[in-house]
GROMACS .gro file of N, CA and C in nm:
model
  456
    1UNK      N    1  11.664   9.124  10.232
    1UNK     CA    2  11.561   9.220  10.258
    1UNK      C    3  11.533   9.226  10.405
    2UNK      N    4  11.530   9.345  10.451
    2UNK     CA    5  11.514   9.362  10.600
    2UNK      C    6  11.366   9.350  10.637
    3UNK      N    7  11.347   9.330  10.767
    3UNK     CA    8  11.216   9.308  10.817
    3UNK      C    9  11.132   9.437  10.808
    4UNK      N   10  11.197   9.556  10.822
    4UNK     CA   11  11.126   9.684  10.816
    4UNK      C   12  11.078   9.708  10.670
    5UNK      N   13  11.154   9.672  10.570
    5UNK     CA   14  11.112   9.692  10.427
    5UNK      C   15  10.994   9.597  10.405
    6UNK      N   16  11.001   9.475  10.457
    6UNK     CA   17  10.889   9.385  10.442
    6UNK      C   18  10.764   9.440  10.499
    7UNK      N   19  10.770   9.486  10.623
    7UNK     CA   20  10.644   9.543  10.689
    7UNK      C   21  10.602   9.672  10.619
    8UNK      N   22  10.691   9.757  10.571
    8UNK     CA   23  10.654   9.871  10.490
    8UNK      C   24  10.579   9.831  10.361
    9UNK      N   25  10.631   9.729  10.289
    9UNK     CA   26  10.573   9.675  10.170
    9UNK      C   27  10.428   9.618  10.197
   10UNK      N   28  10.423   9.539  10.312
   10UNK     CA   29  10.300   9.477  10.360
   10UNK      C   30  10.199   9.583  10.390
   11UNK      N   31  10.234   9.686  10.462
   11UNK     CA   32  10.149   9.796  10.503
   11UNK      C   33  10.098   9.871  10.381
   12UNK      N   34  10.184   9.898  10.293
   12UNK     CA   35  10.153   9.965  10.178
   12UNK      C   36  10.052   9.883  10.091
   13UNK      N   37  10.077   9.762  10.084
   13UNK     CA   38   9.984   9.666  10.010
   13UNK      C   39   9.844   9.665  10.074
   14UNK      N   40   9.843   9.663  10.209
   14UNK     CA   41   9.717   9.659  10.277
   14UNK      C   42   9.642   9.787  10.259
   15UNK      N   43   9.716   9.895  10.260
   15UNK     CA   44   9.653  10.029  10.238
   15UNK      C   45   9.597  10.043  10.096
   16UNK      N   46   9.669   9.993   9.999
   16UNK     CA   47   9.623   9.995   9.856
   16UNK      C   48   9.495   9.905   9.840
   17UNK      N   49   9.506   9.788   9.905
   17UNK     CA   50   9.384   9.700   9.898
   17UNK      C   51   9.268   9.766   9.965
   18UNK      N   52   9.285   9.826  10.087
   18UNK     CA   53   9.176   9.890  10.157
   18UNK      C   54   9.117  10.010  10.073
   19UNK      N   55   9.208  10.087  10.003
   19UNK     CA   56   9.161  10.203   9.927
   19UNK      C   57   9.084  10.145   9.802
   20UNK      N   58   9.124  10.037   9.743
   20UNK     CA   59   9.055   9.979   9.634
   20UNK      C   60   8.917   9.920   9.673
   21UNK      N   61   8.913   9.861   9.792
   21UNK     CA   62   8.783   9.810   9.844
   21UNK      C   63   8.693   9.923   9.869
   22UNK      N   64   8.738  10.037   9.928
   22UNK     CA   65   8.653  10.148   9.945
   22UNK      C   66   8.605  10.210   9.817
   23UNK      N   67   8.692  10.212   9.719
   23UNK     CA   68   8.660  10.264   9.580
   23UNK      C   69   8.549  10.178   9.523
   24UNK      N   70   8.565  10.044   9.526
   24UNK     CA   71   8.472   9.947   9.475
   24UNK      C   72   8.337   9.965   9.545
   25UNK      N   73   8.338   9.978   9.680
   25UNK     CA   74   8.218   9.999   9.756
   25UNK      C   75   8.150  10.124   9.712
   26UNK      N   76   8.221  10.233   9.692
   26UNK     CA   77   8.168  10.365   9.651
   26UNK      C   78   8.106  10.352   9.517
   27UNK      N   79   8.170  10.285   9.423
   27UNK     CA   80   8.122  10.265   9.288
   27UNK      C   81   7.994  10.180   9.287
   28UNK      N   82   7.992  10.079   9.372
   28UNK     CA   83   7.873   9.988   9.380
   28UNK      C   84   7.761  10.071   9.433
   29UNK      N   85   7.779  10.152   9.540
   29UNK     CA   86   7.671  10.237   9.593
   29UNK      C   87   7.621  10.336   9.487
   30UNK      N   88   7.709  10.399   9.408
   30UNK     CA   89   7.666  10.495   9.310
   30UNK      C   90   7.584  10.419   9.200
   31UNK      N   91   7.633  10.298   9.174
   31UNK     CA   92   7.565  10.219   9.065
   31UNK      C   93   7.420  10.180   9.109
   32UNK      N   94   7.408  10.153   9.246
   32UNK     CA   95   7.277  10.118   9.302
   32UNK      C   96   7.189  10.245   9.298
   33UNK      N   97   7.253  10.356   9.335
   33UNK     CA   98   7.168  10.484   9.336
   33UNK      C   99   7.122  10.519   9.193
   34UNK      N  100   7.209  10.505   9.095
   34UNK     CA  101   7.171  10.529   8.959
   34UNK      C  102   7.061  10.429   8.906
   35UNK      N  103   7.070  10.308   8.946
   35UNK     CA  104   6.968  10.208   8.918
   35UNK      C  105   6.833  10.249   8.978
   36UNK      N  106   6.843  10.294   9.105
   36UNK     CA  107   6.719  10.334   9.172
   36UNK      C  108   6.653  10.458   9.112
   37UNK      N  109   6.741  10.556   9.068
   37UNK     CA  110   6.699  10.680   9.004
   37UNK      C  111   6.629  10.644   8.869
   38UNK      N  112   6.694  10.551   8.800
   38UNK     CA  113   6.637  10.505   8.667
   38UNK      C  114   6.503  10.438   8.681
   39UNK      N  115   6.499  10.357   8.788
   39UNK     CA  116   6.361  10.292   8.815
   39UNK      C  117   6.255  10.393   8.851
   40UNK      N  118   6.294  10.500   8.927
   40UNK     CA  119   6.204  10.603   8.967
   40UNK      C  120   6.161  10.679   8.845
   41UNK      N  121   6.257  10.709   8.756
   41UNK     CA  122   6.221  10.784   8.642
   41UNK      C  123   6.133  10.710   8.542
   42UNK      N  124   6.162  10.575   8.534
   42UNK     CA  125   6.076  10.495   8.450
   42UNK      C  126   5.933  10.489   8.504
   43UNK      N  127   5.924  10.484   8.638
   43UNK     CA  128   5.791  10.481   8.701
   43UNK      C  129   5.711  10.609   8.670
   44UNK      N  130   5.785  10.722   8.685
   44UNK     CA  131   5.725  10.857   8.654
   44UNK      C  132   5.680  10.857   8.512
   45UNK      N  133   5.758  10.809   8.412
   45UNK     CA  134   5.728  10.803   8.282
   45UNK      C  135   5.607  10.720   8.249
   46UNK      N  136   5.600  10.604   8.316
   46UNK     CA  137   5.477  10.514   8.305
   46UNK      C  138   5.355  10.586   8.356
   47UNK      N  139   5.365  10.647   8.472
   47UNK     CA  140   5.251  10.728   8.533
   47UNK      C  141   5.214  10.838   8.442
   48UNK      N  142   5.308  10.908   8.387
   48UNK     CA  143   5.272  11.017   8.299
   48UNK      C  144   5.200  10.972   8.177
   49UNK      N  145   5.239  10.864   8.120
   49UNK     CA  146   5.172  10.802   7.997
   49UNK      C  147   5.028  10.760   8.040
   50UNK      N  148   5.013  10.693   8.159
   50UNK     CA  149   4.884  10.659   8.205
   50UNK      C  150   4.799  10.775   8.228
   51UNK      N  151   4.847  10.877   8.273
   51UNK     CA  152   4.772  11.008   8.293
   51UNK      C  153   4.723  11.062   8.156
   52UNK      N  154   4.808  11.054   8.058
   52UNK     CA  155   4.777  11.106   7.921
   52UNK      C  156   4.665  11.021   7.862
   53UNK      N  157   4.678  10.884   7.880
   53UNK     CA  158   4.577  10.793   7.824
   53UNK      C  159   4.446  10.814   7.898
   54UNK      N  160   4.451  10.830   8.024
   54UNK     CA  161   4.333  10.855   8.102
   54UNK      C  162   4.262  10.989   8.054
   55UNK      N  163   4.349  11.094   8.031
   55UNK     CA  164   4.286  11.214   7.980
   55UNK      C  165   4.220  11.194   7.841
   56UNK      N  166   4.284  11.113   7.753
   56UNK     CA  167   4.223  11.090   7.620
   56UNK      C  168   4.085  11.012   7.647
   57UNK      N  169   4.088  10.923   7.731
   57UNK     CA  170   3.959  10.837   7.763
   57UNK      C  171   3.850  10.931   7.813
   58UNK      N  172   3.886  11.020   7.903
   58UNK     CA  173   3.794  11.112   7.958
   58UNK      C  174   3.728  11.203   7.846
   59UNK      N  175   3.816  11.252   7.763
   59UNK     CA  176   3.773  11.336   7.650
   59UNK      C  177   3.680  11.256   7.558
   60UNK      N  178   3.715  11.132   7.527
   60UNK     CA  179   3.637  11.047   7.439
   60UNK      C  180   3.495  11.024   7.506
   61UNK      N  181   3.494  11.016   7.637
   61UNK     CA  182   3.364  10.979   7.709
   61UNK      C  183   3.269  11.102   7.697
   62UNK      N  184   3.323  11.224   7.705
   62UNK     CA  185   3.228  11.340   7.712
   62UNK      C  186   3.219  11.416   7.575
   63UNK      N  187   3.294  11.378   7.473
   63UNK     CA  188   3.288  11.442   7.352
   63UNK      C  189   3.148  11.430   7.291
   64UNK      N  190   3.100  11.537   7.229
   64UNK     CA  191   2.971  11.530   7.165
   64UNK      C  192   2.860  11.567   7.261
   65UNK      N  193   2.897  11.598   7.382
   65UNK     CA  194   2.797  11.643   7.485
   65UNK      C  195   2.800  11.797   7.499
   66UNK      N  196   2.719  11.851   7.579
   66UNK     CA  197   2.724  11.998   7.595
   66UNK      C  198   2.859  12.038   7.661
   67UNK      N  199   2.922  11.950   7.733
   67UNK     CA  200   3.051  11.988   7.801
   67UNK      C  201   3.165  12.005   7.705
   68UNK      N  202   3.167  11.925   7.599
   68UNK     CA  203   3.279  11.922   7.506
   68UNK      C  204   3.240  11.895   7.362
   69UNK      N  205   3.267  11.990   7.274
   69UNK     CA  206   3.234  11.969   7.135
   69UNK      C  207   3.340  11.895   7.064
   70UNK      N  208   3.306  11.851   6.941
   70UNK     CA  209   3.405  11.768   6.863
   70UNK      C  210   3.524  11.841   6.822
   71UNK      N  211   3.516  11.973   6.792
   71UNK     CA  212   3.634  12.047   6.754
   71UNK      C  213   3.738  12.054   6.867
   72UNK      N  214   3.695  12.100   6.975
   72UNK     CA  215   3.790  12.111   7.096
   72UNK      C  216   3.847  11.974   7.129
   73UNK      N  217   3.759  11.872   7.138
   73UNK     CA  218   3.808  11.740   7.165
   73UNK      C  219   3.915  11.691   7.066
   74UNK      N  220   3.884  11.714   6.943
   74UNK     CA  221   3.980  11.666   6.835
   74UNK      C  222   4.114  11.732   6.852
   75UNK      N  223   4.116  11.865   6.883
   75UNK     CA  224   4.239  11.931   6.903
   75UNK      C  225   4.311  11.876   7.031
   76UNK      N  226   4.248  11.866   7.130
   76UNK     CA  227   4.301  11.812   7.256
   76UNK      C  228   4.357  11.663   7.241
   77UNK      N  229   4.278  11.585   7.175
   77UNK     CA  230   4.316  11.439   7.161
   77UNK      C  231   4.442  11.434   7.070
   78UNK      N  232   4.444  11.512   6.966
   78UNK     CA  233   4.565  11.510   6.876
   78UNK      C  234   4.691  11.546   6.956
   79UNK      N  235   4.674  11.653   7.035
   79UNK     CA  236   4.788  11.704   7.113
   79UNK      C  237   4.839  11.596   7.219
   80UNK      N  238   4.735  11.534   7.280
   80UNK     CA  239   4.770  11.430   7.378
   80UNK      C  240   4.836  11.306   7.307
   81UNK      N  241   4.786  11.275   7.190
   81UNK     CA  242   4.854  11.163   7.114
   81UNK      C  243   4.999  11.206   7.085
   82UNK      N  244   5.021  11.331   7.043
   82UNK     CA  245   5.161  11.376   7.024
   82UNK      C  246   5.249  11.364   7.145
   83UNK      N  247   5.185  11.392   7.262
   83UNK     CA  248   5.263  11.384   7.379
   83UNK      C  249   5.297  11.244   7.424
   84UNK      N  250   5.212  11.150   7.373
   84UNK     CA  251   5.240  11.002   7.394
   84UNK      C  252   5.338  10.954   7.283
   85UNK      N  253   5.384  11.046   7.200
   85UNK     CA  254   5.467  11.003   7.088
   85UNK      C  255   5.404  10.898   6.998
   86UNK      N  256   5.280  10.910   6.981
   86UNK     CA  257   5.211  10.817   6.892
   86UNK      C  258   5.161  10.893   6.770
   87UNK      N  259   5.194  10.856   6.657
   87UNK     CA  260   5.145  10.913   6.535
   87UNK      C  261   5.047  10.813   6.471
   88UNK      N  262   4.920  10.843   6.501
   88UNK     CA  263   4.812  10.760   6.438
   88UNK      C  264   4.742  10.835   6.322
   89UNK      N  265   4.820  10.929   6.265
   89UNK     CA  266   4.755  11.004   6.155
   89UNK      C  267   4.725  10.914   6.032
   90UNK      N  268   4.791  10.807   6.014
   90UNK     CA  269   4.775  10.721   5.898
   90UNK      C  270   4.662  10.613   5.934
   91UNK      N  271   4.623  10.608   6.054
   91UNK     CA  272   4.520  10.510   6.090
   91UNK      C  273   4.389  10.548   6.027
   92UNK      N  274   4.329  10.443   5.971
   92UNK     CA  275   4.208  10.466   5.891
   92UNK      C  276   4.099  10.545   5.956
   93UNK      N  277   4.070  10.520   6.079
   93UNK     CA  278   3.965  10.589   6.150
   93UNK      C  279   4.014  10.697   6.246
   94UNK      N  280   4.119  10.671   6.319
   94UNK     CA  281   4.177  10.766   6.419
   94UNK      C  282   4.239  10.887   6.354
   95UNK      N  283   4.283  10.872   6.232
   95UNK     CA  284   4.349  10.981   6.160
   95UNK      C  285   4.260  11.108   6.139
   96UNK      N  286   4.132  11.086   6.157
   96UNK     CA  287   4.039  11.202   6.149
   96UNK      C  288   4.074  11.315   6.255
   97UNK      N  289   4.115  11.277   6.367
   97UNK     CA  290   4.154  11.376   6.468
   97UNK      C  291   4.269  11.466   6.418
   98UNK      N  292   4.360  11.411   6.347
   98UNK     CA  293   4.472  11.480   6.287
   98UNK      C  294   4.418  11.573   6.172
   99UNK      N  295   4.329  11.523   6.093
   99UNK     CA  296   4.267  11.596   5.985
   99UNK      C  297   4.197  11.723   6.029
  100UNK      N  298   4.119  11.701   6.135
  100UNK     CA  299   4.037  11.816   6.196
  100UNK      C  300   4.144  11.915   6.258
  101UNK      N  301   4.241  11.863   6.326
  101UNK     CA  302   4.344  11.955   6.383
  101UNK      C  303   4.413  12.037   6.268
  102UNK      N  304   4.447  11.970   6.160
  102UNK     CA  305   4.513  12.035   6.056
  102UNK      C  306   4.426  12.144   5.984
  103UNK      N  307   4.302  12.121   5.977
  103UNK     CA  308   4.202  12.208   5.915
  103UNK      C  309   4.169  12.332   6.010
  104UNK      N  310   4.206  12.321   6.134
  104UNK     CA  311   4.163  12.426   6.229
  104UNK      C  312   4.280  12.494   6.304
  105UNK      N  313   4.405  12.440   6.278
  105UNK     CA  314   4.519  12.487   6.358
  105UNK      C  315   4.548  12.642   6.328
  106UNK      N  316   4.497  12.698   6.221
  106UNK     CA  317   4.520  12.839   6.189
  106UNK      C  318   4.432  12.930   6.271
  107UNK      N  319   4.328  12.873   6.337
  107UNK     CA  320   4.233  12.955   6.412
  107UNK      C  321   4.297  12.986   6.548
  108UNK      N  322   4.294  13.121   6.579
  108UNK     CA  323   4.353  13.164   6.715
  108UNK      C  324   4.277  13.098   6.830
  109UNK      N  325   4.357  13.085   6.938
  109UNK     CA  326   4.292  13.030   7.060
  109UNK      C  327   4.324  13.117   7.180
  110UNK      N  328   4.252  13.092   7.287
  110UNK     CA  329   4.271  13.161   7.416
  110UNK      C  330   4.266  13.306   7.409
  111UNK      N  331   4.371  13.377   7.448
  111UNK     CA  332   4.375  13.527   7.456
  111UNK      C  333   4.370  13.580   7.309
  112UNK      N  334   4.437  13.517   7.218
  112UNK     CA  335   4.430  13.562   7.076
  112UNK      C  336   4.291  13.556   7.022
  113UNK      N  337   4.211  13.459   7.068
  113UNK     CA  338   4.066  13.453   7.026
  113UNK      C  339   3.993  13.570   7.076
  114UNK      N  340   4.014  13.600   7.204
  114UNK     CA  341   3.941  13.714   7.266
  114UNK      C  342   3.973  13.852   7.203
  115UNK      N  343   4.095  13.859   7.148
  115UNK     CA  344   4.138  13.984   7.083
  115UNK      C  345   4.088  14.002   6.943
  116UNK      N  346   4.033  13.897   6.885
  116UNK     CA  347   3.975  13.909   6.751
  116UNK      C  348   3.841  13.989   6.751
  117UNK      N  349   3.828  14.058   6.640
  117UNK     CA  350   3.699  14.129   6.617
  117UNK      C  351   3.583  14.036   6.605
  118UNK      N  352   3.469  14.078   6.636
  118UNK     CA  353   3.354  13.986   6.632
  118UNK      C  354   3.336  13.926   6.499
  119UNK      N  355   3.357  14.001   6.391
  119UNK     CA  356   3.338  13.948   6.259
  119UNK      C  357   3.435  13.832   6.223
  120UNK      N  358   3.560  13.845   6.272
  120UNK     CA  359   3.659  13.733   6.252
  120UNK      C  360   3.620  13.615   6.332
  121UNK      N  361   3.574  13.636   6.459
  121UNK     CA  362   3.532  13.520   6.534
  121UNK      C  363   3.414  13.444   6.471
  122UNK      N  364   3.325  13.524   6.413
  122UNK     CA  365   3.208  13.469   6.347
  122UNK      C  366   3.251  13.382   6.229
  123UNK      N  367   3.350  13.438   6.152
  123UNK     CA  368   3.401  13.364   6.034
  123UNK      C  369   3.467  13.236   6.079
  124UNK      N  370   3.545  13.246   6.184
  124UNK     CA  371   3.615  13.116   6.233
  124UNK      C  372   3.517  13.021   6.293
  125UNK      N  373   3.413  13.064   6.360
  125UNK     CA  374   3.313  12.967   6.413
  125UNK      C  375   3.241  12.903   6.298
  126UNK      N  376   3.213  12.966   6.190
  126UNK     CA  377   3.149  12.909   6.068
  126UNK      C  378   3.242  12.800   6.017
  127UNK      N  379   3.371  12.833   6.009
  127UNK     CA  380   3.469  12.733   5.956
  127UNK      C  381   3.476  12.612   6.043
  128UNK      N  382   3.472  12.630   6.178
  128UNK     CA  383   3.471  12.521   6.271
  128UNK      C  384   3.348  12.442   6.256
  129UNK      N  385   3.232  12.505   6.240
  129UNK     CA  386   3.109  12.436   6.228
  129UNK      C  387   3.106  12.351   6.103
  130UNK      N  388   3.159  12.410   5.995
  130UNK     CA  389   3.167  12.344   5.871
  130UNK      C  390   3.257  12.212   5.876
  131UNK      N  391   3.368  12.235   5.942
  131UNK     CA  392   3.469  12.125   5.959
  131UNK      C  393   3.403  12.014   6.034
  132UNK      N  394   3.330  12.049   6.153
  132UNK     CA  395   3.264  11.944   6.234
  132UNK      C  396   3.158  11.875   6.155
  133UNK      N  397   3.081  11.948   6.080
  133UNK     CA  398   2.975  11.882   6.001
  133UNK      C  399   3.030  11.790   5.892
  134UNK      N  400   3.141  11.838   5.833
  134UNK     CA  401   3.201  11.752   5.728
  134UNK      C  402   3.253  11.618   5.786
  135UNK      N  403   3.317  11.622   5.908
  135UNK     CA  404   3.382  11.505   5.961
  135UNK      C  405   3.309  11.434   6.071
  136UNK      N  406   3.181  11.474   6.103
  136UNK     CA  407   3.119  11.424   6.219
  136UNK      C  408   3.104  11.276   6.231
  137UNK      N  409   3.070  11.207   6.119
  137UNK     CA  410   3.056  11.065   6.118
  137UNK      C  411   3.195  10.997   6.132
  138UNK      N  412   3.296  11.062   6.061
  138UNK     CA  413   3.429  11.003   6.084
  138UNK      C  414   3.480  11.020   6.221
  139UNK      N  415   3.445  11.135   6.284
  139UNK     CA  416   3.486  11.161   6.425
  139UNK      C  417   3.421  11.060   6.517
  140UNK      N  418   3.298  11.021   6.495
  140UNK     CA  419   3.227  10.922   6.580
  140UNK      C  420   3.298  10.792   6.564
  141UNK      N  421   3.333  10.753   6.443
  141UNK     CA  422   3.400  10.630   6.412
  141UNK      C  423   3.545  10.633   6.473
  142UNK      N  424   3.605  10.746   6.462
  142UNK     CA  425   3.737  10.766   6.528
  142UNK      C  426   3.735  10.747   6.675
  143UNK      N  427   3.630  10.800   6.737
  143UNK     CA  428   3.617  10.782   6.884
  143UNK      C  429   3.606  10.634   6.913
  144UNK      N  430   3.523  10.565   6.845
  144UNK     CA  431   3.517  10.415   6.877
  144UNK      C  432   3.640  10.345   6.854
  145UNK      N  433   3.714  10.387   6.750
  145UNK     CA  434   3.843  10.313   6.717
  145UNK      C  435   3.947  10.353   6.822
  146UNK      N  436   3.947  10.473   6.868
  146UNK     CA  437   4.050  10.514   6.965
  146UNK      C  438   4.020  10.456   7.103
  147UNK      N  439   3.895  10.442   7.134
  147UNK     CA  440   3.860  10.369   7.264
  147UNK      C  441   3.899  10.229   7.263
  148UNK      N  442   3.898  10.166   7.145
  148UNK     CA  443   3.944  10.026   7.137
  148UNK      C  444   4.090  10.011   7.116
  149UNK      N  445   4.164  10.123   7.080
  149UNK     CA  446   4.305  10.107   7.050
  149UNK      C  447   4.394  10.098   7.171
  150UNK      N  448   4.490  10.004   7.172
  150UNK     CA  449   4.577   9.993   7.289
  150UNK      C  450   4.676  10.103   7.295
  151UNK      N  451   4.650  10.205   7.380
  151UNK     CA  452   4.743  10.319   7.387
  151UNK      C  453   4.862  10.304   7.480
  152UNK      N  454   4.850  10.201   7.568
  152UNK     CA  455   4.965  10.178   7.659
  152UNK      C  456   5.048  10.069   7.613
   0.00000   0.00000   0.00000
């Protein structure tokens, strides 16, 4: 074997090794970036959940006051629990929020409410009042239970 063939093989080997080292470094950098992106996404997820829990706690603090009635609070709380991917509908006390939601979900909201004739709004208000009266004690118990429930 001639010396030139040896150096050609040696050079080729060094180039292959260098290319492989560069490829490994690139893959390691991409892996680190992915790990960092995953950590950031996990942090955003945790912060989002904390925000939802905080929203539920705020609703529970003001429910029953002039600021927020039981009907609206029940609907908002149920929706927030859904966003947390928590199904507490079977919970003995907290399940009342799901019950109230189910009994009132047919009632139009927002712009659809404003488009209703006065007689229909009166009928729906009476239904909401009846639902609230029927479940008021259970809603109060559900409020206490949900405040004590570990949401995070």
